[in-house]
């Protein structure tokens, strides 16, 4: 395959085709923010073109994704078609059994009681004084 016939595609379109982002405008804003690297070089323009064989590095859902582009694609199709566009080179994330609860004051015991909420409100008020 010569250089003249190599398929190229805009980075924001490819991220949308591969279903990493729900909308193309969201993918474009991520690229414009400088959060995506192509072969180790930061990409800041939405219109940056990529080809098969490029390695993309970006964060998605609190972990770093390292993706090798296998094909450019022609549309945003179903998930199996989208997964054929890339190879995931990052090791799989381990799911931690000991997750920290969103509200550590209640240690995952569920919803606080009315008494707990009153005590929490009082402690906040004392802290502000």
mmCIF file of N, CA and C in Angstrom:
data_model
loop_
_atom_site.group_PDB
_atom_site.id
_atom_site.type_symbol
_atom_site.label_atom_id
_atom_site.label_comp_id
_atom_site.label_asym_id
_atom_site.label_seq_id
_atom_site.Cartn_x
_atom_site.Cartn_y
_atom_site.Cartn_z
ATOM 1 N N UNK A 1 0.835 -1.174 0.000
ATOM 2 C CA UNK A 1 0.000 0.000 0.000
ATOM 3 C C UNK A 1 0.883 1.241 0.000
ATOM 4 N N UNK A 2 0.681 2.112 -0.920
ATOM 5 C CA UNK A 2 1.523 3.298 -1.017
ATOM 6 C C UNK A 2 0.973 4.410 -0.131
ATOM 7 N N UNK A 3 1.769 5.442 0.030
ATOM 8 C CA UNK A 3 1.376 6.578 0.871
ATOM 9 C C UNK A 3 0.159 7.301 0.313
ATOM 10 N N UNK A 4 -0.014 7.308 -0.998
ATOM 11 C CA UNK A 4 -1.118 8.037 -1.611
ATOM 12 C C UNK A 4 -2.458 7.349 -1.353
ATOM 13 N N UNK A 5 -2.462 6.019 -1.148
ATOM 14 C CA UNK A 5 -3.725 5.298 -0.958
ATOM 15 C C UNK A 5 -4.005 4.973 0.508
ATOM 16 N N UNK A 6 -3.180 5.458 1.409
ATOM 17 C CA UNK A 6 -3.398 5.205 2.823
ATOM 18 C C UNK A 6 -4.637 5.960 3.296
ATOM 19 N N UNK A 7 -5.517 5.242 3.996
ATOM 20 C CA UNK A 7 -6.723 5.877 4.509
ATOM 21 C C UNK A 7 -6.375 6.785 5.681
ATOM 22 N N UNK A 8 -6.971 7.957 5.701
ATOM 23 C CA UNK A 8 -6.790 8.898 6.789
ATOM 24 C C UNK A 8 -8.162 9.334 7.260
ATOM 25 N N UNK A 9 -8.241 9.673 8.541
ATOM 26 C CA UNK A 9 -9.502 10.110 9.116
ATOM 27 C C UNK A 9 -9.224 11.087 10.244
ATOM 28 N N UNK A 10 -10.121 12.045 10.422
ATOM 29 C CA UNK A 10 -9.974 13.007 11.521
ATOM 30 C C UNK A 10 -10.031 12.264 12.854
ATOM 31 N N UNK A 11 -9.237 12.725 13.802
ATOM 32 C CA UNK A 11 -9.149 12.089 15.112
ATOM 33 C C UNK A 11 -10.478 12.115 15.845
ATOM 34 N N UNK A 12 -11.175 13.246 15.832
ATOM 35 C CA UNK A 12 -12.439 13.311 16.557
ATOM 36 C C UNK A 12 -13.479 12.371 15.963
ATOM 37 N N UNK A 13 -13.492 12.246 14.642
ATOM 38 C CA UNK A 13 -14.424 11.319 13.990
ATOM 39 C C UNK A 13 -14.107 9.880 14.370
ATOM 40 N N UNK A 14 -12.820 9.526 14.385
ATOM 41 C CA UNK A 14 -12.438 8.154 14.698
ATOM 42 C C UNK A 14 -12.809 7.793 16.137
ATOM 43 N N UNK A 15 -12.562 8.704 17.079
ATOM 44 C CA UNK A 15 -12.925 8.431 18.471
ATOM 45 C C UNK A 15 -14.435 8.235 18.621
ATOM 46 N N UNK A 16 -15.198 8.952 17.815
ATOM 47 C CA UNK A 16 -16.650 8.801 17.823
ATOM 48 C C UNK A 16 -17.061 7.500 17.144
ATOM 49 N N UNK A 17 -16.457 7.184 15.984
ATOM 50 C CA UNK A 17 -16.740 5.927 15.284
ATOM 51 C C UNK A 17 -16.442 4.723 16.167
ATOM 52 N N UNK A 18 -15.329 4.786 16.912
ATOM 53 C CA UNK A 18 -14.914 3.664 17.746
ATOM 54 C C UNK A 18 -15.676 3.610 19.071
ATOM 55 N N UNK A 19 -16.610 4.511 19.256
ATOM 56 C CA UNK A 19 -17.510 4.544 20.406
ATOM 57 C C UNK A 19 -16.810 4.794 21.731
ATOM 58 N N UNK A 20 -15.748 5.589 21.711
ATOM 59 C CA UNK A 20 -15.126 5.999 22.962
ATOM 60 C C UNK A 20 -15.882 7.173 23.565
ATOM 61 N N UNK A 21 -16.517 7.973 22.711
ATOM 62 C CA UNK A 21 -17.299 9.118 23.167
ATOM 63 C C UNK A 21 -18.662 9.069 22.519
ATOM 64 N N UNK A 22 -19.665 9.513 23.260
ATOM 65 C CA UNK A 22 -21.052 9.393 22.825
ATOM 66 C C UNK A 22 -21.391 10.312 21.658
ATOM 67 N N UNK A 23 -20.791 11.503 21.624
ATOM 68 C CA UNK A 23 -21.060 12.423 20.536
ATOM 69 C C UNK A 23 -19.749 12.875 19.906
ATOM 70 N N UNK A 24 -19.836 13.319 18.682
ATOM 71 C CA UNK A 24 -18.633 13.797 18.001
ATOM 72 C C UNK A 24 -18.154 15.100 18.619
ATOM 73 N N UNK A 25 -19.068 15.942 19.047
ATOM 74 C CA UNK A 25 -18.659 17.212 19.658
ATOM 75 C C UNK A 25 -17.933 16.974 20.982
ATOM 76 N N UNK A 26 -18.327 15.953 21.733
ATOM 77 C CA UNK A 26 -17.617 15.618 22.965
ATOM 78 C C UNK A 26 -16.206 15.118 22.644
ATOM 79 N N UNK A 27 -16.082 14.282 21.627
ATOM 80 C CA UNK A 27 -14.763 13.810 21.207
ATOM 81 C C UNK A 27 -13.899 14.975 20.734
ATOM 82 N N UNK A 28 -14.498 15.909 20.010
ATOM 83 C CA UNK A 28 -13.756 17.077 19.524
ATOM 84 C C UNK A 28 -13.269 17.944 20.671
ATOM 85 N N UNK A 29 -14.097 18.104 21.696
ATOM 86 C CA UNK A 29 -13.673 18.935 22.823
ATOM 87 C C UNK A 29 -12.560 18.266 23.626
ATOM 88 N N UNK A 30 -12.570 16.952 23.719
ATOM 89 C CA UNK A 30 -11.492 16.226 24.400
ATOM 90 C C UNK A 30 -10.184 16.402 23.634
ATOM 91 N N UNK A 31 -10.238 16.295 22.316
ATOM 92 C CA UNK A 31 -9.039 16.467 21.489
ATOM 93 C C UNK A 31 -8.541 17.903 21.583
ATOM 94 N N UNK A 32 -9.448 18.867 21.514
ATOM 95 C CA UNK A 32 -9.057 20.275 21.562
ATOM 96 C C UNK A 32 -8.450 20.635 22.912
ATOM 97 N N UNK A 33 -8.821 19.919 23.955
ATOM 98 C CA UNK A 33 -8.262 20.162 25.273
ATOM 99 C C UNK A 33 -6.860 19.609 25.448
ATOM 100 N N UNK A 34 -6.348 18.909 24.445
ATOM 101 C CA UNK A 34 -4.995 18.368 24.509
ATOM 102 C C UNK A 34 -4.884 17.088 25.310
ATOM 103 N N UNK A 35 -5.986 16.369 25.489
ATOM 104 C CA UNK A 35 -5.987 15.168 26.305
ATOM 105 C C UNK A 35 -5.656 13.903 25.519
ATOM 106 N N UNK A 36 -5.406 14.009 24.227
ATOM 107 C CA UNK A 36 -5.122 12.839 23.397
ATOM 108 C C UNK A 36 -3.722 12.959 22.817
ATOM 109 N N UNK A 37 -2.980 11.841 22.848
ATOM 110 C CA UNK A 37 -1.646 11.785 22.237
ATOM 111 C C UNK A 37 -1.672 10.786 21.085
ATOM 112 N N UNK A 38 -1.036 11.180 19.990
ATOM 113 C CA UNK A 38 -0.894 10.299 18.843
ATOM 114 C C UNK A 38 0.578 9.947 18.730
ATOM 115 N N UNK A 39 0.892 8.681 18.894
ATOM 116 C CA UNK A 39 2.282 8.198 18.863
ATOM 117 C C UNK A 39 3.164 9.004 19.819
ATOM 118 N N UNK A 40 2.626 9.377 20.974
ATOM 119 C CA UNK A 40 3.377 10.097 21.991
ATOM 120 C C UNK A 40 3.378 11.604 21.848
ATOM 121 N N UNK A 41 2.839 12.121 20.758
ATOM 122 C CA UNK A 41 2.801 13.563 20.518
ATOM 123 C C UNK A 41 1.401 14.099 20.839
ATOM 124 N N UNK A 42 1.286 15.117 21.679
ATOM 125 C CA UNK A 42 -0.045 15.659 21.990
ATOM 126 C C UNK A 42 -0.730 16.229 20.752
ATOM 127 N N UNK A 43 -2.005 15.910 20.606
ATOM 128 C CA UNK A 43 -2.806 16.435 19.497
ATOM 129 C C UNK A 43 -3.732 17.504 20.060
ATOM 130 N N UNK A 44 -3.681 18.697 19.493
ATOM 131 C CA UNK A 44 -4.523 19.773 20.000
ATOM 132 C C UNK A 44 -5.573 20.219 18.992
ATOM 133 N N UNK A 45 -5.479 19.738 17.764
ATOM 134 C CA UNK A 45 -6.459 20.127 16.748
ATOM 135 C C UNK A 45 -7.409 18.970 16.477
ATOM 136 N N UNK A 46 -8.681 19.322 16.341
ATOM 137 C CA UNK A 46 -9.702 18.315 16.064
ATOM 138 C C UNK A 46 -9.464 17.643 14.718
ATOM 139 N N UNK A 47 -8.918 18.405 13.803
ATOM 140 C CA UNK A 47 -8.766 17.910 12.441
ATOM 141 C C UNK A 47 -7.488 17.109 12.221
ATOM 142 N N UNK A 48 -6.749 16.787 13.277
ATOM 143 C CA UNK A 48 -5.547 15.974 13.134
ATOM 144 C C UNK A 48 -5.929 14.633 12.524
ATOM 145 N N UNK A 49 -5.206 14.204 11.498
ATOM 146 C CA UNK A 49 -5.547 12.955 10.828
ATOM 147 C C UNK A 49 -4.754 11.797 11.413
ATOM 148 N N UNK A 50 -5.407 10.646 11.445
ATOM 149 C CA UNK A 50 -4.758 9.430 11.915
ATOM 150 C C UNK A 50 -4.881 8.368 10.832
ATOM 151 N N UNK A 51 -3.995 7.396 10.892
ATOM 152 C CA UNK A 51 -4.018 6.282 9.952
ATOM 153 C C UNK A 51 -3.917 4.981 10.740
ATOM 154 N N UNK A 52 -4.109 3.869 10.055
ATOM 155 C CA UNK A 52 -3.967 2.563 10.698
ATOM 156 C C UNK A 52 -2.523 2.401 11.164
ATOM 157 N N UNK A 53 -2.357 1.898 12.374
ATOM 158 C CA UNK A 53 -1.038 1.716 12.956
ATOM 159 C C UNK A 53 -0.662 2.776 13.970
ATOM 160 N N UNK A 54 -1.380 3.888 14.010
ATOM 161 C CA UNK A 54 -1.110 4.927 15.012
ATOM 162 C C UNK A 54 -1.523 4.425 16.395
ATOM 163 N N UNK A 55 -0.804 4.907 17.413
ATOM 164 C CA UNK A 55 -1.118 4.554 18.794
ATOM 165 C C UNK A 55 -1.656 5.800 19.489
ATOM 166 N N UNK A 56 -2.860 5.684 20.037
ATOM 167 C CA UNK A 56 -3.506 6.785 20.731
ATOM 168 C C UNK A 56 -3.461 6.530 22.231
ATOM 169 N N UNK A 57 -3.174 7.580 22.990
ATOM 170 C CA UNK A 57 -3.173 7.501 24.448
ATOM 171 C C UNK A 57 -4.071 8.610 24.971
ATOM 172 N N UNK A 58 -5.059 8.238 25.787
ATOM 173 C CA UNK A 58 -5.968 9.216 26.368
ATOM 174 C C UNK A 58 -6.598 8.623 27.620
ATOM 175 N N UNK A 59 -7.170 9.498 28.444
ATOM 176 C CA UNK A 59 -7.842 9.021 29.644
ATOM 177 C C UNK A 59 -9.334 8.897 29.370
ATOM 178 N N UNK A 60 -9.896 7.857 29.928
ATOM 179 C CA UNK A 60 -11.332 7.619 29.793
ATOM 180 C C UNK A 60 -11.800 6.903 31.051
ATOM 181 N N UNK A 61 -12.767 7.488 31.742
ATOM 182 C CA UNK A 61 -13.327 6.889 32.956
ATOM 183 C C UNK A 61 -12.260 6.580 34.000
ATOM 184 N N UNK A 62 -11.450 7.555 34.312
ATOM 185 C CA UNK A 62 -10.449 7.470 35.382
ATOM 186 C C UNK A 62 -9.337 6.455 35.156
ATOM 187 N N UNK A 63 -9.108 6.004 33.934
ATOM 188 C CA UNK A 63 -7.922 5.220 33.666
ATOM 189 C C UNK A 63 -7.407 5.526 32.263
ATOM 190 N N UNK A 64 -6.142 5.256 32.061
ATOM 191 C CA UNK A 64 -5.473 5.611 30.812
ATOM 192 C C UNK A 64 -5.692 4.505 29.789
ATOM 193 N N UNK A 65 -6.133 4.901 28.606
ATOM 194 C CA UNK A 65 -6.342 3.960 27.500
ATOM 195 C C UNK A 65 -5.202 4.100 26.508
ATOM 196 N N UNK A 66 -4.643 2.991 26.098
ATOM 197 C CA UNK A 66 -3.626 2.956 25.050
ATOM 198 C C UNK A 66 -4.205 2.088 23.939
ATOM 199 N N UNK A 67 -4.451 2.703 22.794
ATOM 200 C CA UNK A 67 -5.180 2.068 21.702
ATOM 201 C C UNK A 67 -4.345 2.121 20.427
ATOM 202 N N UNK A 68 -4.263 0.999 19.713
ATOM 203 C CA UNK A 68 -3.634 1.000 18.389
ATOM 204 C C UNK A 68 -4.748 0.965 17.350
ATOM 205 N N UNK A 69 -4.708 1.904 16.427
ATOM 206 C CA UNK A 69 -5.720 2.012 15.377
ATOM 207 C C UNK A 69 -5.474 0.915 14.350
ATOM 208 N N UNK A 70 -6.481 0.089 14.108
ATOM 209 C CA UNK A 70 -6.370 -0.999 13.122
ATOM 210 C C UNK A 70 -6.995 -0.603 11.791
ATOM 211 N N UNK A 71 -8.064 0.180 11.836
ATOM 212 C CA UNK A 71 -8.745 0.619 10.614
ATOM 213 C C UNK A 71 -9.375 1.971 10.872
ATOM 214 N N UNK A 72 -9.643 2.689 9.794
ATOM 215 C CA UNK A 72 -10.238 4.022 9.943
ATOM 216 C C UNK A 72 -11.754 3.971 10.090
ATOM 217 N N UNK A 73 -12.401 3.078 9.420
ATOM 218 C CA UNK A 73 -13.849 2.990 9.508
ATOM 219 C C UNK A 73 -14.527 3.978 8.573
ATOM 220 N N UNK A 74 -15.805 3.714 8.316
ATOM 221 C CA UNK A 74 -16.570 4.576 7.417
ATOM 222 C C UNK A 74 -17.826 5.128 8.063
ATOM 223 N N UNK A 75 -18.208 4.564 9.219
ATOM 224 C CA UNK A 75 -19.416 5.023 9.893
ATOM 225 C C UNK A 75 -19.347 4.658 11.370
ATOM 226 N N UNK A 76 -20.283 5.183 12.141
ATOM 227 C CA UNK A 76 -20.401 4.815 13.548
ATOM 228 C C UNK A 76 -21.426 3.697 13.617
ATOM 229 N N UNK A 77 -20.936 2.494 13.555
ATOM 230 C CA UNK A 77 -21.815 1.335 13.510
ATOM 231 C C UNK A 77 -22.026 0.714 14.874
ATOM 232 N N UNK A 78 -22.482 -0.537 14.893
ATOM 233 C CA UNK A 78 -22.708 -1.229 16.162
ATOM 234 C C UNK A 78 -21.397 -1.518 16.887
ATOM 235 N N UNK A 79 -21.503 -1.893 18.151
ATOM 236 C CA UNK A 79 -20.323 -2.085 18.995
ATOM 237 C C UNK A 79 -19.321 -3.104 18.431
ATOM 238 N N UNK A 80 -19.733 -4.262 17.916
ATOM 239 C CA UNK A 80 -18.730 -5.195 17.367
ATOM 240 C C UNK A 80 -17.946 -4.594 16.199
ATOM 241 N N UNK A 81 -18.624 -3.800 15.391
ATOM 242 C CA UNK A 81 -17.946 -3.125 14.276
ATOM 243 C C UNK A 81 -16.965 -2.080 14.793
ATOM 244 N N UNK A 82 -17.348 -1.371 15.836
ATOM 245 C CA UNK A 82 -16.483 -0.354 16.425
ATOM 246 C C UNK A 82 -15.266 -0.986 17.080
ATOM 247 N N UNK A 83 -15.430 -2.124 17.739
ATOM 248 C CA UNK A 83 -14.312 -2.788 18.408
ATOM 249 C C UNK A 83 -13.314 -3.353 17.413
ATOM 250 N N UNK A 84 -13.721 -3.575 16.176
ATOM 251 C CA UNK A 84 -12.801 -4.053 15.153
ATOM 252 C C UNK A 84 -11.876 -2.945 14.651
ATOM 253 N N UNK A 85 -12.168 -1.685 14.996
ATOM 254 C CA UNK A 85 -11.351 -0.568 14.535
ATOM 255 C C UNK A 85 -10.069 -0.403 15.328
ATOM 256 N N UNK A 86 -9.928 -1.056 16.496
ATOM 257 C CA UNK A 86 -8.769 -0.825 17.350
ATOM 258 C C UNK A 86 -8.382 -2.085 18.118
ATOM 259 N N UNK A 87 -7.152 -2.036 18.664
ATOM 260 C CA UNK A 87 -6.666 -3.052 19.585
ATOM 261 C C UNK A 87 -6.286 -2.340 20.872
ATOM 262 N N UNK A 88 -6.806 -2.826 21.988
ATOM 263 C CA UNK A 88 -6.515 -2.226 23.286
ATOM 264 C C UNK A 88 -5.183 -2.771 23.775
ATOM 265 N N UNK A 89 -4.194 -1.880 23.940
ATOM 266 C CA UNK A 89 -2.855 -2.293 24.344
ATOM 267 C C UNK A 89 -2.616 -2.118 25.839
ATOM 268 N N UNK A 90 -3.511 -1.459 26.546
ATOM 269 C CA UNK A 90 -3.364 -1.244 27.984
ATOM 270 C C UNK A 90 -3.772 -2.515 28.719
ATOM 271 N N UNK A 91 -3.106 -2.825 29.825
ATOM 272 C CA UNK A 91 -3.533 -3.995 30.598
ATOM 273 C C UNK A 91 -4.912 -3.754 31.187
ATOM 274 N N UNK A 92 -5.708 -4.809 31.363
ATOM 275 C CA UNK A 92 -7.053 -4.598 31.917
ATOM 276 C C UNK A 92 -6.977 -4.077 33.340
ATOM 277 N N UNK A 93 -7.902 -3.181 33.658
ATOM 278 C CA UNK A 93 -7.956 -2.596 34.993
ATOM 279 C C UNK A 93 -8.485 -3.635 35.975
ATOM 280 N N UNK A 94 -7.829 -3.727 37.111
ATOM 281 C CA UNK A 94 -8.312 -4.624 38.155
ATOM 282 C C UNK A 94 -9.435 -3.933 38.914
ATOM 283 N N UNK A 95 -10.490 -4.661 39.163
ATOM 284 C CA UNK A 95 -11.608 -4.134 39.931
ATOM 285 C C UNK A 95 -11.315 -4.381 41.404
ATOM 286 N N UNK A 96 -11.209 -3.323 42.136
ATOM 287 C CA UNK A 96 -10.897 -3.431 43.549
ATOM 288 C C UNK A 96 -12.152 -3.803 44.334
ATOM 289 N N UNK A 97 -12.019 -4.807 45.191
ATOM 290 C CA UNK A 97 -13.136 -5.207 46.045
ATOM 291 C C UNK A 97 -13.337 -4.205 47.181
ATOM 292 N N UNK A 98 -12.253 -3.533 47.587
ATOM 293 C CA UNK A 98 -12.314 -2.586 48.699
ATOM 294 C C UNK A 98 -12.430 -1.170 48.172
ATOM 295 N N UNK A 99 -13.586 -0.840 47.632
ATOM 296 C CA UNK A 99 -13.799 0.507 47.125
ATOM 297 C C UNK A 99 -14.134 1.439 48.272
ATOM 298 N N UNK A 100 -13.662 2.657 48.187
ATOM 299 C CA UNK A 100 -13.973 3.666 49.180
ATOM 300 C C UNK A 100 -15.365 4.201 48.881
ATOM 301 N N UNK A 101 -16.251 4.238 49.871
ATOM 302 C CA UNK A 101 -17.593 4.760 49.600
ATOM 303 C C UNK A 101 -17.545 6.251 49.292
ATOM 304 N N UNK A 102 -18.570 6.729 48.578
ATOM 305 C CA UNK A 102 -18.623 8.140 48.202
ATOM 306 C C UNK A 102 -18.706 9.048 49.418
ATOM 307 N N UNK A 103 -19.344 8.580 50.476
ATOM 308 C CA UNK A 103 -19.455 9.355 51.703
ATOM 309 C C UNK A 103 -18.792 8.554 52.824
ATOM 310 N N UNK A 104 -17.489 8.763 53.060
ATOM 311 C CA UNK A 104 -16.784 7.914 54.016
ATOM 312 C C UNK A 104 -17.258 8.079 55.454
ATOM 313 N N UNK A 105 -18.032 9.101 55.772
ATOM 314 C CA UNK A 105 -18.516 9.287 57.132
ATOM 315 C C UNK A 105 -19.464 8.160 57.551
ATOM 316 N N UNK A 106 -20.090 7.502 56.589
ATOM 317 C CA UNK A 106 -21.039 6.452 56.915
ATOM 318 C C UNK A 106 -20.530 5.060 56.557
ATOM 319 N N UNK A 107 -19.303 4.928 56.119
ATOM 320 C CA UNK A 107 -18.641 3.659 55.819
ATOM 321 C C UNK A 107 -19.506 2.689 55.012
ATOM 322 N N UNK A 108 -20.273 3.199 54.097
ATOM 323 C CA UNK A 108 -21.068 2.340 53.238
ATOM 324 C C UNK A 108 -22.243 1.674 53.926
ATOM 325 N N UNK A 109 -22.712 2.224 55.037
ATOM 326 C CA UNK A 109 -23.825 1.632 55.766
ATOM 327 C C UNK A 109 -25.173 1.987 55.147
ATOM 328 N N UNK A 110 -25.174 2.746 54.093
ATOM 329 C CA UNK A 110 -26.426 3.140 53.464
ATOM 330 C C UNK A 110 -26.788 4.566 53.803
ATOM 331 N N UNK A 111 -28.046 4.826 53.703
ATOM 332 C CA UNK A 111 -28.545 6.180 53.920
ATOM 333 C C UNK A 111 -28.470 6.547 55.407
ATOM 334 N N UNK A 112 -28.004 7.776 55.706
ATOM 335 C CA UNK A 112 -27.930 8.167 57.118
ATOM 336 C C UNK A 112 -29.324 8.364 57.706
ATOM 337 N N UNK A 113 -29.421 8.111 58.992
ATOM 338 C CA UNK A 113 -30.699 8.318 59.676
ATOM 339 C C UNK A 113 -30.895 9.807 59.935
ATOM 340 N N UNK A 114 -32.091 10.158 60.399
ATOM 341 C CA UNK A 114 -32.380 11.550 60.682
ATOM 342 C C UNK A 114 -31.449 12.071 61.782
ATOM 343 N N UNK A 115 -31.188 11.230 62.761
ATOM 344 C CA UNK A 115 -30.279 11.603 63.854
ATOM 345 C C UNK A 115 -28.867 11.855 63.316
ATOM 346 N N UNK A 116 -28.404 10.978 62.430
ATOM 347 C CA UNK A 116 -27.070 11.156 61.835
ATOM 348 C C UNK A 116 -26.987 12.462 61.049
ATOM 349 N N UNK A 117 -28.048 12.782 60.304
ATOM 350 C CA UNK A 117 -28.044 14.018 59.524
ATOM 351 C C UNK A 117 -28.013 15.246 60.421
ATOM 352 N N UNK A 118 -28.755 15.212 61.530
ATOM 353 C CA UNK A 118 -28.733 16.337 62.470
ATOM 354 C C UNK A 118 -27.343 16.526 63.055
ATOM 355 N N UNK A 119 -26.699 15.428 63.447
ATOM 356 C CA UNK A 119 -25.351 15.509 64.005
ATOM 357 C C UNK A 119 -24.362 16.038 62.978
ATOM 358 N N UNK A 120 -24.519 15.613 61.744
ATOM 359 C CA UNK A 120 -23.644 16.086 60.674
ATOM 360 C C UNK A 120 -23.840 17.581 60.446
ATOM 361 N N UNK A 121 -25.097 18.039 60.444
ATOM 362 C CA UNK A 121 -25.372 19.467 60.276
ATOM 363 C C UNK A 121 -24.779 20.277 61.426
ATOM 364 N N UNK A 122 -24.903 19.772 62.651
ATOM 365 C CA UNK A 122 -24.342 20.469 63.807
ATOM 366 C C UNK A 122 -22.818 20.530 63.739
ATOM 367 N N UNK A 123 -22.198 19.446 63.315
ATOM 368 C CA UNK A 123 -20.728 19.439 63.239
ATOM 369 C C UNK A 123 -20.244 20.411 62.149
ATOM 370 N N UNK A 124 -20.992 20.530 61.049
ATOM 371 C CA UNK A 124 -20.627 21.483 60.001
ATOM 372 C C UNK A 124 -20.765 22.917 60.505
ATOM 373 N N UNK A 125 -21.858 23.161 61.267
ATOM 374 C CA UNK A 125 -22.077 24.501 61.799
ATOM 375 C C UNK A 125 -20.985 24.880 62.801
ATOM 376 N N UNK A 126 -20.566 23.934 63.626
ATOM 377 C CA UNK A 126 -19.488 24.202 64.577
ATOM 378 C C UNK A 126 -18.174 24.454 63.859
ATOM 379 N N UNK A 127 -17.963 23.750 62.787
ATOM 380 C CA UNK A 127 -16.728 23.909 62.032
ATOM 381 C C UNK A 127 -16.623 25.295 61.387
ATOM 382 N N UNK A 128 -17.767 25.847 61.004
ATOM 383 C CA UNK A 128 -17.777 27.158 60.341
ATOM 384 C C UNK A 128 -17.612 28.311 61.318
ATOM 385 N N UNK A 129 -17.847 28.092 62.593
ATOM 386 C CA UNK A 129 -17.729 29.162 63.579
ATOM 387 C C UNK A 129 -16.307 29.555 63.817
#
